[in-house]
Tab-separated table of C-alpha atoms in Angstrom:
chain	number	residue	atom	x	y	z
A	21	MET	CA	71.860	75.455	102.566
A	22	PHE	CA	74.704	77.817	102.218
A	23	GLY	CA	76.230	76.728	105.478
A	24	TYR	CA	78.055	79.709	106.936
A	25	VAL	CA	78.203	78.158	110.335
A	26	SER	CA	79.321	74.761	109.154
A	27	ALA	CA	82.087	76.241	107.021
A	28	LEU	CA	83.232	78.226	109.999
A	29	GLU	CA	83.150	75.159	112.204
A	30	ILE	CA	85.340	73.297	109.751
A	31	PHE	CA	87.736	76.203	109.818
A	32	ARG	CA	87.764	76.170	113.589
A	33	PHE	CA	88.190	72.472	114.083
A	34	LYS	CA	90.664	71.921	111.330
A	35	GLY	CA	92.599	74.495	113.293
A	36	LEU	CA	93.199	78.142	112.598
A	37	SER	CA	96.877	77.246	112.543
A	38	ARG	CA	96.357	75.889	109.022
A	39	SER	CA	96.133	79.441	107.789
A	40	HIS	CA	99.233	80.522	109.727
A	41	GLU	CA	101.542	80.247	106.818
A	42	MET	CA	103.837	82.571	108.751
A	43	THR	CA	103.779	80.860	112.132
A	44	SER	CA	107.151	79.241	112.486
A	45	HIS	CA	106.204	77.167	115.526
A	46	PRO	CA	102.679	76.027	116.300
A	47	ILE	CA	101.527	76.997	119.778
A	48	PRO	CA	99.411	74.398	121.512
A	49	VAL	CA	96.208	75.957	122.787
A	50	ARG	CA	94.560	74.253	125.741
A	51	ALA	CA	90.816	74.371	125.848
A	52	PRO	CA	89.628	75.932	129.095
A	53	VAL	CA	87.602	73.040	130.454
A	54	GLN	CA	86.853	74.528	133.835
A	55	LYS	CA	85.435	77.828	134.970
A	56	ARG	CA	88.494	78.640	137.041
A	57	SER	CA	90.712	77.870	134.107
A	58	GLN	CA	88.618	80.163	131.912
A	59	ARG	CA	88.868	82.907	134.523
A	60	THR	CA	92.631	82.513	134.675
A	61	TYR	CA	92.818	82.701	130.908
A	62	ASP	CA	90.607	85.794	130.741
A	63	ARG	CA	92.711	87.549	133.372
A	64	LEU	CA	95.946	86.742	131.587
A	65	ALA	CA	94.528	87.801	128.223
A	66	GLY	CA	93.294	91.041	129.750
A	67	ALA	CA	96.673	91.777	131.338
A	68	ILE	CA	98.451	91.033	128.044
A	69	LEU	CA	96.159	93.345	126.083
A	70	ALA	CA	96.491	96.106	128.687
A	71	ALA	CA	100.300	95.794	128.726
A	72	ALA	CA	100.428	95.807	124.921
A	73	ASN	CA	98.315	98.952	124.832
A	74	ASP	CA	100.328	100.839	127.441
A	75	GLY	CA	103.618	99.808	125.809
A	76	SER	CA	104.976	97.787	128.734
A	77	LEU	CA	104.493	94.276	127.326
A	78	SER	CA	107.917	93.958	125.713
A	79	THR	CA	109.748	94.753	128.973
A	80	LEU	CA	107.451	93.030	131.477
A	81	THR	CA	108.769	89.767	132.871
A	82	LEU	CA	106.464	86.792	132.969
A	83	PRO	CA	106.119	86.749	136.804
A	84	ARG	CA	105.317	90.482	136.750
A	85	LEU	CA	102.695	89.926	134.029
A	86	ALA	CA	101.127	87.126	136.094
A	87	GLN	CA	101.114	89.449	139.114
A	88	ARG	CA	99.307	92.140	137.110
A	89	ALA	CA	96.759	89.558	136.009
A	90	GLY	CA	96.270	88.537	139.622
A	91	VAL	CA	97.289	84.940	138.982
A	92	SER	CA	100.303	82.946	140.137
A	93	THR	CA	103.338	82.457	137.929
A	94	GLY	CA	102.558	78.756	138.091
A	95	ALA	CA	99.069	79.389	136.731
A	96	PHE	CA	100.624	81.334	133.866
A	97	TYR	CA	102.991	78.496	132.990
A	98	GLY	CA	100.072	76.124	133.342
A	99	ARG	CA	98.467	77.918	130.418
A	100	PHE	CA	101.375	79.117	128.297
A	101	ALA	CA	104.932	78.038	127.663
A	102	SER	CA	106.163	81.616	127.313
A	103	LYS	CA	105.115	85.226	126.969
A	104	GLU	CA	105.358	84.915	123.201
A	105	ALA	CA	103.087	81.871	123.267
A	106	ALA	CA	100.579	83.854	125.325
A	107	VAL	CA	100.625	86.780	122.901
A	108	ARG	CA	100.208	84.448	119.956
A	109	ASP	CA	97.337	82.703	121.687
A	110	VAL	CA	95.503	85.937	122.505
A	111	LEU	CA	95.964	87.039	118.893
A	112	ASP	CA	94.749	83.715	117.543
A	113	ARG	CA	91.604	83.886	119.621
A	114	GLN	CA	90.949	87.462	118.556
A	115	THR	CA	91.376	86.409	114.930
A	116	THR	CA	89.010	83.462	115.375
A	117	ALA	CA	86.392	85.773	116.872
A	118	PHE	CA	87.002	88.227	114.027
A	119	VAL	CA	86.510	85.534	111.380
A	120	SER	CA	83.240	84.590	113.101
A	121	ARG	CA	82.069	88.193	112.891
A	122	LEU	CA	82.937	88.353	109.183
A	123	SER	CA	81.081	85.116	108.606
A	124	LEU	CA	78.043	86.490	110.411
A	125	LEU	CA	78.206	89.670	108.326
A	126	GLY	CA	77.952	87.559	105.183
A	127	ALA	CA	74.895	85.750	106.554
A	128	GLN	CA	73.267	89.053	107.538
A	129	HIS	CA	73.861	90.673	104.140
A	130	ARG	CA	72.927	87.625	102.107
A	131	PRO	CA	69.188	88.305	101.691
A	132	GLY	CA	69.770	91.979	100.827
A	133	ARG	CA	72.030	91.174	97.866
A	134	ASP	CA	73.773	94.482	98.538
A	135	VAL	CA	77.385	93.976	97.502
A	136	ARG	CA	78.304	97.585	98.238
A	137	GLY	CA	76.851	97.403	101.743
A	138	TRP	CA	78.581	94.109	102.409
A	139	ILE	CA	81.962	95.421	101.273
A	140	ALA	CA	81.543	98.557	103.403
A	141	ALA	CA	80.725	96.419	106.457
A	142	VAL	CA	83.652	94.075	105.780
A	143	THR	CA	86.009	97.054	105.448
A	144	ARG	CA	84.838	98.484	108.785
A	145	GLU	CA	85.333	95.119	110.507
A	146	PHE	CA	88.838	94.685	109.089
A	147	ASP	CA	89.798	98.210	110.070
A	148	ASP	CA	88.455	97.878	113.624
A	149	HIS	CA	90.220	94.541	114.042
A	150	ALA	CA	93.528	95.835	112.648
A	151	ARG	CA	93.473	98.758	115.095
A	152	ALA	CA	92.495	96.557	118.040
A	153	ILE	CA	95.409	94.157	117.580
A	154	THR	CA	98.162	96.526	116.399
A	155	SER	CA	99.971	96.764	119.724
A	156	LEU	CA	99.973	92.969	120.071
A	157	VAL	CA	101.204	92.622	116.494
A	158	ARG	CA	104.126	94.929	117.252
A	159	VAL	CA	105.116	92.758	120.196
A	160	LEU	CA	104.867	89.666	118.023
A	161	ILE	CA	107.075	91.189	115.333
A	162	THR	CA	109.542	92.069	118.088
A	163	THR	CA	109.945	88.384	118.837
A	164	GLY	CA	110.957	87.791	115.236
A	165	ALA	CA	107.606	86.345	114.214
A	166	ALA	CA	105.742	87.580	111.177
A	167	LEU	CA	102.261	89.101	111.156
A	168	PRO	CA	99.543	87.046	112.837
A	169	ALA	CA	97.159	84.728	111.046
A	170	SER	CA	95.599	86.336	108.027
A	171	ALA	CA	91.803	86.244	108.143
A	172	ALA	CA	91.772	86.976	104.411
A	173	HIS	CA	93.623	83.707	103.843
A	174	SER	CA	91.146	81.606	105.806
A	175	PRO	CA	89.968	79.032	103.232
A	176	ALA	CA	86.478	78.836	104.746
A	177	LEU	CA	86.000	82.586	104.691
A	178	ARG	CA	87.191	82.796	101.086
A	179	ARG	CA	84.750	80.070	100.087
A	180	GLU	CA	81.899	81.801	101.892
A	181	ALA	CA	82.657	85.135	100.231
A	182	ALA	CA	82.984	83.413	96.836
A	183	ALA	CA	79.597	81.702	97.277
A	184	LEU	CA	77.969	84.985	98.273
A	185	LEU	CA	79.346	86.862	95.261
A	186	THR	CA	78.376	84.058	92.890
A	187	GLU	CA	74.851	83.863	94.323
A	188	TRP	CA	74.469	87.614	93.901
A	189	GLY	CA	75.651	87.380	90.310
A	190	VAL	CA	78.572	89.754	90.983
A	191	VAL	CA	81.215	87.330	89.713
A	192	GLN	CA	81.189	84.210	87.590
A	193	ALA	CA	81.459	80.955	89.508
A	194	ARG	CA	84.783	79.980	87.932
A	195	GLN	CA	86.366	83.304	88.964
A	196	SER	CA	84.635	83.606	92.313
A	197	GLU	CA	87.270	82.113	94.640
A	198	ARG	CA	90.107	84.131	93.207
A	199	ARG	CA	88.125	87.367	93.086
A	200	ALA	CA	86.642	86.988	96.566
A	201	GLY	CA	90.014	85.990	98.016
A	202	PHE	CA	91.818	88.925	96.497
A	203	VAL	CA	89.208	91.422	97.704
A	204	LEU	CA	89.619	90.115	101.264
A	205	GLU	CA	93.412	90.397	100.905
A	206	LEU	CA	93.146	93.929	99.571
A	207	VAL	CA	90.965	95.129	102.441
A	208	GLU	CA	93.123	93.334	105.006
A	209	ALA	CA	96.457	94.604	103.658
A	210	MET	CA	95.310	98.210	103.422
A	211	THR	CA	93.812	98.286	106.907
A	212	ARG	CA	96.773	96.436	108.514
A	213	ASP	CA	99.347	98.620	106.801
A	214	ALA	CA	97.501	101.767	107.893
A	215	ALA	CA	97.141	100.538	111.487
A	216	LEU	CA	100.871	99.724	111.745
A	217	SER	CA	101.653	103.160	110.282
A	218	ASN	CA	99.286	105.002	112.652
A	219	ARG	CA	97.422	106.234	109.625
A	220	ARG	CA	93.749	106.309	108.695
A	221	VAL	CA	92.657	104.721	105.438
A	222	ASP	CA	89.913	106.070	103.222
A	223	HIS	CA	87.171	103.466	103.327
A	224	ALA	CA	85.408	104.956	100.293
A	225	ASP	CA	88.471	104.330	98.113
A	226	ILE	CA	88.930	100.774	99.371
A	227	GLU	CA	85.272	100.016	98.726
A	228	MET	CA	85.446	101.530	95.256
A	229	ALA	CA	88.593	99.578	94.359
A	230	ALA	CA	87.024	96.344	95.614
A	231	LEU	CA	83.769	96.899	93.720
A	232	TRP	CA	85.479	97.748	90.444
A	233	TYR	CA	87.860	94.833	90.747
A	234	LEU	CA	84.857	92.520	91.275
A	235	SER	CA	82.940	93.992	88.371
A	236	ALA	CA	85.834	93.590	85.922
A	237	PRO	CA	84.979	91.124	83.133
B	11	MET	CA	108.288	120.486	80.983
B	12	PHE	CA	106.860	117.797	83.142
B	13	GLY	CA	109.722	118.036	85.584
B	14	TYR	CA	110.206	114.607	87.118
B	15	VAL	CA	113.654	115.450	88.350
B	16	SER	CA	112.721	118.825	89.729
B	17	ALA	CA	109.757	117.405	91.623
B	18	LEU	CA	112.023	114.774	93.054
B	19	GLU	CA	114.583	117.367	94.030
B	20	ILE	CA	111.924	119.334	95.892
B	21	PHE	CA	110.952	116.148	97.686
B	22	ARG	CA	114.561	115.499	98.609
B	23	PHE	CA	115.476	118.953	99.761
B	24	LYS	CA	112.282	119.664	101.601
B	25	GLY	CA	113.250	116.540	103.444
B	26	LEU	CA	111.886	113.036	103.194
B	27	SER	CA	110.940	113.473	106.828
B	28	ARG	CA	107.952	115.526	105.694
B	29	SER	CA	106.290	112.352	104.556
B	30	HIS	CA	107.122	110.496	107.792
B	31	GLU	CA	103.781	111.049	109.360
B	32	MET	CA	104.664	108.146	111.589
B	33	THR	CA	108.182	109.134	112.613
B	34	SER	CA	107.937	110.208	116.202
B	35	HIS	CA	111.386	111.805	116.317
B	36	PRO	CA	113.165	113.215	113.286
B	37	ILE	CA	116.670	111.838	112.849
B	38	PRO	CA	119.204	114.364	111.647
B	39	VAL	CA	121.050	113.024	108.641
B	40	ARG	CA	124.525	114.371	108.050
B	41	ALA	CA	125.603	114.688	104.457
B	42	PRO	CA	128.793	112.736	103.846
B	43	VAL	CA	131.011	115.590	102.694
B	44	GLN	CA	134.241	113.631	102.484
B	45	LYS	CA	135.205	110.390	100.852
B	46	ARG	CA	136.296	108.846	104.124
B	47	SER	CA	133.047	109.836	105.716
B	48	GLN	CA	131.135	108.264	102.821
B	49	ARG	CA	133.203	105.094	103.161
B	50	THR	CA	132.456	104.956	106.897
B	51	TYR	CA	128.774	105.422	106.200
B	52	ASP	CA	128.743	102.731	103.515
B	53	ARG	CA	130.470	100.268	105.816
B	54	LEU	CA	128.079	100.949	108.665
B	55	ALA	CA	125.057	100.713	106.365
B	56	GLY	CA	126.387	97.442	104.961
B	57	ALA	CA	126.942	96.000	108.450
B	58	ILE	CA	123.449	97.072	109.533
B	59	LEU	CA	121.835	95.469	106.488
B	60	ALA	CA	123.865	92.263	106.932
B	61	ALA	CA	122.976	92.063	110.640
B	62	ALA	CA	119.292	92.709	109.895
B	63	ASN	CA	119.306	89.932	107.317
B	64	ASP	CA	121.044	87.359	109.521
B	65	GLY	CA	118.790	88.234	112.467
B	66	SER	CA	121.524	89.508	114.768
B	67	LEU	CA	120.772	93.227	114.602
B	68	SER	CA	118.409	93.361	117.576
B	69	THR	CA	120.949	91.780	119.920
B	70	LEU	CA	124.177	93.319	118.572
B	71	THR	CA	125.636	96.075	120.722
B	72	LEU	CA	126.737	99.244	119.052
B	73	PRO	CA	130.510	98.647	119.596
B	74	ARG	CA	130.119	95.141	118.163
B	75	LEU	CA	128.261	96.513	115.138
B	76	ALA	CA	131.020	99.081	114.583
B	77	GLN	CA	133.592	96.280	114.850
B	78	ARG	CA	131.753	94.260	112.220
B	79	ALA	CA	131.699	97.305	109.960
B	80	GLY	CA	135.446	97.730	110.482
B	81	VAL	CA	135.087	101.203	111.941
B	82	SER	CA	135.700	102.549	115.430
B	83	THR	CA	132.884	103.000	117.925
B	84	GLY	CA	133.757	106.685	117.856
B	85	ALA	CA	133.245	106.769	114.090
B	86	PHE	CA	129.821	105.182	114.595
B	87	TYR	CA	128.778	107.792	117.154
B	88	GLY	CA	130.192	110.443	114.854
B	89	ARG	CA	127.529	109.428	112.357
B	90	PHE	CA	124.590	108.232	114.446
B	91	ALA	CA	123.244	108.914	117.927
B	92	SER	CA	122.100	105.323	118.377
B	93	LYS	CA	121.519	102.005	116.673
B	94	GLU	CA	117.899	102.952	116.116
B	95	ALA	CA	118.959	106.215	114.483
B	96	ALA	CA	121.293	104.239	112.208
B	97	VAL	CA	118.544	101.818	111.189
B	98	ARG	CA	116.150	104.673	110.526
B	99	ASP	CA	118.803	106.454	108.468
B	100	VAL	CA	119.593	103.403	106.332
B	101	LEU	CA	115.865	102.909	105.745
B	102	ASP	CA	115.349	106.566	104.854
B	103	ARG	CA	118.137	106.424	102.289
B	104	GLN	CA	116.766	103.241	100.792
B	105	THR	CA	113.341	104.853	100.550
B	106	THR	CA	114.807	107.967	98.914
B	107	ALA	CA	116.579	105.791	96.342
B	108	PHE	CA	113.364	103.842	95.831
B	109	VAL	CA	111.331	106.993	95.219
B	110	SER	CA	113.966	108.053	92.661
B	111	ARG	CA	113.565	104.736	90.848
B	112	LEU	CA	109.779	105.136	90.795
B	113	SER	CA	110.151	108.636	89.450
B	114	LEU	CA	112.491	107.397	86.724
B	115	LEU	CA	110.007	104.649	85.839
B	116	GLY	CA	107.375	107.298	85.224
B	117	ALA	CA	109.716	109.218	82.947
B	118	GLN	CA	110.612	106.044	81.034
B	119	HIS	CA	107.003	104.999	80.523
B	120	ARG	CA	105.713	108.456	79.699
B	121	PRO	CA	106.211	108.368	75.907
B	122	GLY	CA	104.741	104.864	75.596
B	123	ARG	CA	101.418	105.873	77.224
B	124	ASP	CA	101.159	102.285	78.462
B	125	VAL	CA	99.304	102.487	81.759
B	126	ARG	CA	99.270	98.718	82.161
B	127	GLY	CA	103.024	98.466	81.630
B	128	TRP	CA	103.660	101.327	84.029
B	129	ILE	CA	101.507	99.794	86.770
B	130	ALA	CA	103.228	96.425	86.315
B	131	ALA	CA	106.649	98.069	86.618
B	132	VAL	CA	105.562	100.078	89.673
B	133	THR	CA	104.215	96.915	91.324
B	134	ARG	CA	107.505	95.094	90.729
B	135	GLU	CA	109.483	97.982	92.208
B	136	PHE	CA	107.276	98.195	95.302
B	137	ASP	CA	107.485	94.448	95.826
B	138	ASP	CA	111.272	94.333	95.442
B	139	HIS	CA	111.675	97.261	97.806
B	140	ALA	CA	109.305	95.797	100.414
B	141	ARG	CA	111.258	92.539	100.414
B	142	ALA	CA	114.626	94.286	100.565
B	143	ILE	CA	113.767	96.301	103.667
B	144	THR	CA	111.603	93.832	105.603
B	145	SER	CA	114.278	92.753	108.062
B	146	LEU	CA	115.139	96.398	108.814
B	147	VAL	CA	111.456	97.208	109.219
B	148	ARG	CA	111.102	94.435	111.780
B	149	VAL	CA	113.946	95.903	113.808
B	150	LEU	CA	112.353	99.327	113.597
B	151	ILE	CA	109.001	98.014	114.810
B	152	THR	CA	110.866	96.346	117.678
B	153	THR	CA	111.965	99.771	118.879
B	154	GLY	CA	108.325	100.835	119.070
B	155	ALA	CA	108.431	102.875	115.884
B	156	ALA	CA	105.835	102.472	113.174
B	157	LEU	CA	106.505	101.415	109.607
B	158	PRO	CA	109.109	103.485	107.763
B	159	ALA	CA	108.348	106.390	105.474
B	160	SER	CA	105.640	105.579	102.987
B	161	ALA	CA	106.767	106.184	99.414
B	162	ALA	CA	103.112	106.127	98.365
B	163	HIS	CA	102.538	109.168	100.571
B	164	SER	CA	105.355	111.200	99.049
B	165	PRO	CA	103.539	114.311	97.766
B	166	ALA	CA	105.939	114.712	94.832
B	167	LEU	CA	105.491	111.131	93.693
B	168	ARG	CA	101.704	111.409	93.949
B	169	ARG	CA	101.751	114.565	91.862
B	170	GLU	CA	103.981	112.938	89.254
B	171	ALA	CA	101.736	109.902	88.994
B	172	ALA	CA	98.647	112.119	88.816
B	173	ALA	CA	100.185	114.183	85.992
B	174	LEU	CA	101.118	111.024	84.092
B	175	LEU	CA	97.618	109.545	84.358
B	176	THR	CA	95.994	112.826	83.357
B	177	GLU	CA	98.314	113.238	80.380
B	178	TRP	CA	97.487	109.699	79.263
B	179	GLY	CA	93.776	110.401	79.573
B	180	VAL	CA	93.329	107.589	82.097
B	181	VAL	CA	91.764	109.803	84.753
B	182	GLN	CA	90.165	113.230	84.782
B	183	ALA	CA	92.371	116.017	86.077
B	184	ARG	CA	90.130	116.798	89.065
B	185	GLN	CA	90.249	113.177	90.235
B	186	SER	CA	93.860	112.520	89.299
B	187	GLU	CA	95.613	113.203	92.633
B	188	ARG	CA	93.210	111.106	94.659
B	189	ARG	CA	93.175	108.247	92.159
B	190	ALA	CA	96.938	108.193	91.621
B	191	GLY	CA	97.592	108.459	95.352
B	192	PHE	CA	95.261	105.618	96.206
B	193	VAL	CA	96.763	103.337	93.549
B	194	LEU	CA	100.230	103.923	95.017
B	195	GLU	CA	98.866	103.194	98.512
B	196	LEU	CA	97.168	100.024	97.315
B	197	VAL	CA	100.328	98.648	95.694
B	198	GLU	CA	102.458	99.642	98.683
B	199	ALA	CA	100.129	98.193	101.325
B	200	MET	CA	99.702	94.881	99.521
B	201	THR	CA	103.420	94.389	98.906
B	202	ARG	CA	104.424	95.507	102.438
B	203	ASP	CA	101.821	93.313	104.111
B	204	ALA	CA	102.920	90.308	102.055
B	205	ALA	CA	106.611	90.923	102.772
B	206	LEU	CA	105.996	91.158	106.536
B	207	SER	CA	103.935	87.956	106.324
B	208	ASN	CA	106.569	86.074	104.297
B	209	ARG	CA	103.989	85.666	101.580
B	210	ARG	CA	104.033	86.260	97.842
B	211	VAL	CA	101.432	88.542	96.303
B	212	ASP	CA	99.855	87.972	92.934
B	213	HIS	CA	101.022	90.877	90.799
B	214	ALA	CA	98.377	90.201	88.139
B	215	ASP	CA	95.575	90.783	90.669
B	216	ILE	CA	97.143	93.958	92.025
B	217	GLU	CA	97.594	95.304	88.505
B	218	MET	CA	94.017	94.432	87.591
B	219	ALA	CA	92.611	96.059	90.740
B	220	ALA	CA	94.669	99.207	90.096
B	221	LEU	CA	93.626	99.431	86.444
B	222	TRP	CA	89.927	98.954	87.165
B	223	TYR	CA	89.996	101.419	90.026
B	224	LEU	CA	91.596	103.976	87.688
B	225	SER	CA	89.114	103.324	84.922
B	226	ALA	CA	86.070	103.759	87.176
B	227	PRO	CA	83.956	106.759	86.127
């Protein structure tokens, strides 16, 4: 068994924060054990995303943000220590969901052995994700923090990609982790940089660069 | 004549702002016509860089920043409309100087026809530059602006790199602008993303990816 899911589970339970080499202070994330708690979280996350997108997040006070979410200020503090912690948490969850999607993509493409198709799909996912989180990332940078968790640096995802490329015979086993890891970094960096610059990237070029890098002897 | 300098001059005089596809508001830059004016500018630029590096720039008021620079608040406003304008100006000048260095690198490597050596040197320059301006970039993002001017998108620099690669026989003339441009974007994105993430990038991988992308048929 190749074990996509199990690798992902390890990644999840060992904590995404492991891959936050740029998180200066770990944010405790409470698991929503009750329905009401989950609803409160969803409302807060929705209000944070909406405020990030309309540009008001950096100036909104915490009570005002809670009001927009339709929850009490107390409920907000019950979930998060600060606005920054809330932003970081929403970003972390989006990244976790994103890593799951990438993992699923690998599983879906595995039987087809189509490296080009897989890289194209991975590039689209990275680009969509980078665009979706850009406004939150800006707010995070504002607080002095660095970029959010890098999916490309997730050890489980790198291992999965390396196993896929080895199985397909695209790279040699001894080079697979480095090659797979770098390709993920390349796609991530180019899509993040473009999203922060309000620019579009050419997927065809990214895919070509990734394929040729992988096929190098 | 290949005309590195002339291409650079065109880039300069047509205005670096042409390549600021992400600058929402052009900042007028006054040429320092007098020595005293140049000294004032240098002091302000030095104070801005120092404040960005020690993390105080986002909270420093403009009069306090002028005080640190040893100039009057009036002298500051004589040069810049706002703190943001000053940051943008310092960044623009650093980018202009950076583009000049890249252009010079091309001229220096031209006789040697060493594409590998040139790419390695370009990667080092991009990485050094990305690290040098990261704290200023963070402040800029804080103001809601996007990343600063992309050197990789400078039309003159792309043309120079394309001419170099064509002359060396690395790429075909009809593909040269696209290939050269993408290689510059790749190196820039990977070094900028790493700098913002407080991470180191592996130059050897970047160089390998660039070389293989260029050598693709």
